[in-house]
Coordinates of C-alpha atoms in Angstrom, one line a residue:
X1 CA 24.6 -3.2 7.3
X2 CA 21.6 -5.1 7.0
X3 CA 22.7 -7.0 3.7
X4 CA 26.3 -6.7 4.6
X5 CA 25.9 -8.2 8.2
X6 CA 22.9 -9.9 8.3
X7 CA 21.2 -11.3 5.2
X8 CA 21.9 -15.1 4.3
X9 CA 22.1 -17.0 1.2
X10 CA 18.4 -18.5 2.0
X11 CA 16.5 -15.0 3.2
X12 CA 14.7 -12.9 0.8
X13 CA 15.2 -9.2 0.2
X14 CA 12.9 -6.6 -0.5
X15 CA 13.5 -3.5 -1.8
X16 CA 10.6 -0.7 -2.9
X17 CA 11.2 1.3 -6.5
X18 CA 11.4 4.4 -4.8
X19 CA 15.0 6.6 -3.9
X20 CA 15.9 6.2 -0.5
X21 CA 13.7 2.8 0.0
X22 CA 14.8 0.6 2.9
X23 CA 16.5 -2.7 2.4
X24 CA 14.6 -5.0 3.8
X25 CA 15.0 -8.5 4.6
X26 CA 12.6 -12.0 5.5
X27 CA 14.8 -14.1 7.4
X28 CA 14.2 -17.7 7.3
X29 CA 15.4 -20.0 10.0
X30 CA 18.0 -22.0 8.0
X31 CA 16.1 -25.4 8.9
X32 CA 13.7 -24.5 7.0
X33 CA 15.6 -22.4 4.1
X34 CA 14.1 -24.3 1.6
X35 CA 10.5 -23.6 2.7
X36 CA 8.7 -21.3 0.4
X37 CA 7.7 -18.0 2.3
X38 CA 3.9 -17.4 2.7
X39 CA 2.3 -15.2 0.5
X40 CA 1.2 -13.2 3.2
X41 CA 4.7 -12.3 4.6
X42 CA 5.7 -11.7 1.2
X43 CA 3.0 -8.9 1.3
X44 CA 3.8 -7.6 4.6
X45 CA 7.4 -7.2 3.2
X46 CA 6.3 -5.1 0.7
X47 CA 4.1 -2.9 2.6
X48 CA 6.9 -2.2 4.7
X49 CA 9.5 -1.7 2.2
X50 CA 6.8 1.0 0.6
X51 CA 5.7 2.7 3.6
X52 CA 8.8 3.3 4.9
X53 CA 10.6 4.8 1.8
X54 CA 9.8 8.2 0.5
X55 CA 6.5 7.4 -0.9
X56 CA 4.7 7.9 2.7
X57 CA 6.5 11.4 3.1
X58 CA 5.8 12.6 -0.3
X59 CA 2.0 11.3 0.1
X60 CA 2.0 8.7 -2.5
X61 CA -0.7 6.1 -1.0
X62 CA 1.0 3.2 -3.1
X63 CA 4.5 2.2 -5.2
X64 CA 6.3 -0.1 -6.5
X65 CA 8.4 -2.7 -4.7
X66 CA 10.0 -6.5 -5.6
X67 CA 12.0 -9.0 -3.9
X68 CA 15.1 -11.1 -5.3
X69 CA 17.1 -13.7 -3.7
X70 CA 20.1 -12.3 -1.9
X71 CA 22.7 -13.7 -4.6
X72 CA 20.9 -10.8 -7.2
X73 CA 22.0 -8.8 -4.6
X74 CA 25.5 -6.9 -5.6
X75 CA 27.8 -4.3 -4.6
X76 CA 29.9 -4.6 -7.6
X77 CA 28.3 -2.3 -10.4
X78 CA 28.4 -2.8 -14.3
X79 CA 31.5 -1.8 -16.1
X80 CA 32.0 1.6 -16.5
X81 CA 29.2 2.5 -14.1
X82 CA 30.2 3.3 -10.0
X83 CA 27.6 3.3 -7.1
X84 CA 26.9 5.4 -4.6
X85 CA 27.3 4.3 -1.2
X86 CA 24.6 2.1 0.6
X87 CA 23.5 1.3 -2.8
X88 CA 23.4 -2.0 -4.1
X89 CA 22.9 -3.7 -7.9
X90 CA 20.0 -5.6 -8.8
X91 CA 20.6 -8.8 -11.3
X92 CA 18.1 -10.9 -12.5
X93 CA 14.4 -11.2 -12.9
X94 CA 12.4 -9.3 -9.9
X95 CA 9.6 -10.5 -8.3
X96 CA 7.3 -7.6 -8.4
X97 CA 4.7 -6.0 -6.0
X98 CA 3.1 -3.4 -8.2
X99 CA 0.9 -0.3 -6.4
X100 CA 1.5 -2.3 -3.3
X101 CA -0.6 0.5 -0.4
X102 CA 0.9 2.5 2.3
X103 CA 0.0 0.6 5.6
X104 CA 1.5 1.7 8.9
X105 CA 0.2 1.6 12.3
X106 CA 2.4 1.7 15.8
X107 CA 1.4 -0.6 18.6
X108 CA 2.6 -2.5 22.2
X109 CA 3.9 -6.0 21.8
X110 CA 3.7 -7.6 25.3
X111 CA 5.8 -10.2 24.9
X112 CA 8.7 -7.7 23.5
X113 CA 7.9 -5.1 26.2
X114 CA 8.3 -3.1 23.9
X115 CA 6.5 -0.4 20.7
X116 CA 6.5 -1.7 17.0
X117 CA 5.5 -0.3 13.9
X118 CA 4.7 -1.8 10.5
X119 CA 2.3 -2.4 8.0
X120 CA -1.1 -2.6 10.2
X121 CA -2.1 -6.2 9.4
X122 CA 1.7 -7.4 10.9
X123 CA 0.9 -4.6 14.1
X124 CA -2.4 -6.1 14.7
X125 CA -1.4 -9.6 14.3
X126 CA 1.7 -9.0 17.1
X127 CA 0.5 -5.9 19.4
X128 CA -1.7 -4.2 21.7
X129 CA -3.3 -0.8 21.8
X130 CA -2.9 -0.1 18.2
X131 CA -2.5 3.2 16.3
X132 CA -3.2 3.6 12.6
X133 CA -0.5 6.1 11.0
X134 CA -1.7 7.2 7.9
X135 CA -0.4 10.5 6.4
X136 CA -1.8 14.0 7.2
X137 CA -0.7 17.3 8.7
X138 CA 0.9 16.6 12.3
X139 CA 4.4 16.6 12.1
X140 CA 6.9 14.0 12.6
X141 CA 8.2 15.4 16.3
X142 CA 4.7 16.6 17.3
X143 CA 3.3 12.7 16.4
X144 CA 6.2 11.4 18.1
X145 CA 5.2 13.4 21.6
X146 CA 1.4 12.4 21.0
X147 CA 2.0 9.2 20.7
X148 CA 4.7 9.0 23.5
X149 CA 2.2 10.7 26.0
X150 CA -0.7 8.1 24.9
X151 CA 1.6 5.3 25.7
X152 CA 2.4 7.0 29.3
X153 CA -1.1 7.2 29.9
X154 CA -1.8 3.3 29.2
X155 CA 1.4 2.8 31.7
X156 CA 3.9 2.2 29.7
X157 CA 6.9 4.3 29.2
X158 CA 8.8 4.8 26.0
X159 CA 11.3 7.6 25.4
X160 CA 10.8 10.0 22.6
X161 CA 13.9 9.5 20.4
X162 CA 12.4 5.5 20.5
X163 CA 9.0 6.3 19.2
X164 CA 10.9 8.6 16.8
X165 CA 12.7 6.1 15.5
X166 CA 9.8 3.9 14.7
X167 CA 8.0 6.8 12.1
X168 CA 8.6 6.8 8.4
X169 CA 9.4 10.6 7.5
X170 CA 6.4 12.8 7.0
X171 CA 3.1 14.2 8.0
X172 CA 0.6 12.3 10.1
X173 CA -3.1 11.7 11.2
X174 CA -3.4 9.2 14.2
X175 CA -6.4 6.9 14.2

């Protein structure tokens, strides 16, 4: 859906070299679709494309991930060869991200009103009362609940399935 729906000719997509990896996408206000994306977000992208595949749930603390313009992006697969669905063909020269870390932390953004989560530079940068994620032994549902109860507790009220929602699958220490 994301690439389907919502991914224009002038974003960037993102993509980690692991099975089951997110697509992920920088949009770019089309004003300024020529503008080169900072280094920086490019990073961020990365991160998030990582920690939020299957490398954080098998406990890999880095992988592999690259970005292409969307117009690499295909659903039509080589001759001979089919696709399974949700999966898309790469064509072209990648921009790589090599051994890019595992980075996820969960945080309030006031101005949302609502939780994020992320790679922790882009969850410091935007939120409040900040939680580093980083993998351990406390299940995904029991991480959920702790994390849901420490939000209470600072006053602010988030529902389970919500906090759920905003984990990568796996274990977890919270720092």
């Amino acid at each position: 859906e994301i690439v389907k729906n919502y991914m224009k000719p002038w974003d960037v997509y993102f993509h980690a070299e692991v099975y089951g990896a997110p697509h992920c996408v920088i949009k770019k206000d089309e004003k300024n679709r020529v503008k080169e994306v900072p280094k920086t977000t490019m990073n961020v992208a990365a991160k998030f494309a990582v920690t939020f595949s299957k490398a954080f749930e098998s406990g890999q603390s880095s992988a592999d991930a690259y970005s292409v313009l969307p117009e690499q992006v295909s659903k039509k697969a080589p001759s001979g060869m089919s696709m399974g669905s949700g999966a898309f063909m790469i064509y072209g020269e990648r921009n790589w991200f090599k051994k890019t870390p595992i980075s996820c932390a969960i945080g309030y953004n006031q101005k949302e009103k609502t939780l994020m989560s992320g790679p922790i530079s882009a969850i410091k940068k935007k939120c409040i009362k900040v939680t580093i994620l980083t993998q351990g032994n406390t299940e995904k549902n029991s991480a959920a609940k702790i994390l849901q109860k420490k939000y209470t507790d600072l006053g602010y009220d988030f529902s389970n399935d919500l906090v759920l929602s905003l984990l990568p699958n796996g274990k977890f220490n919270l720092d």
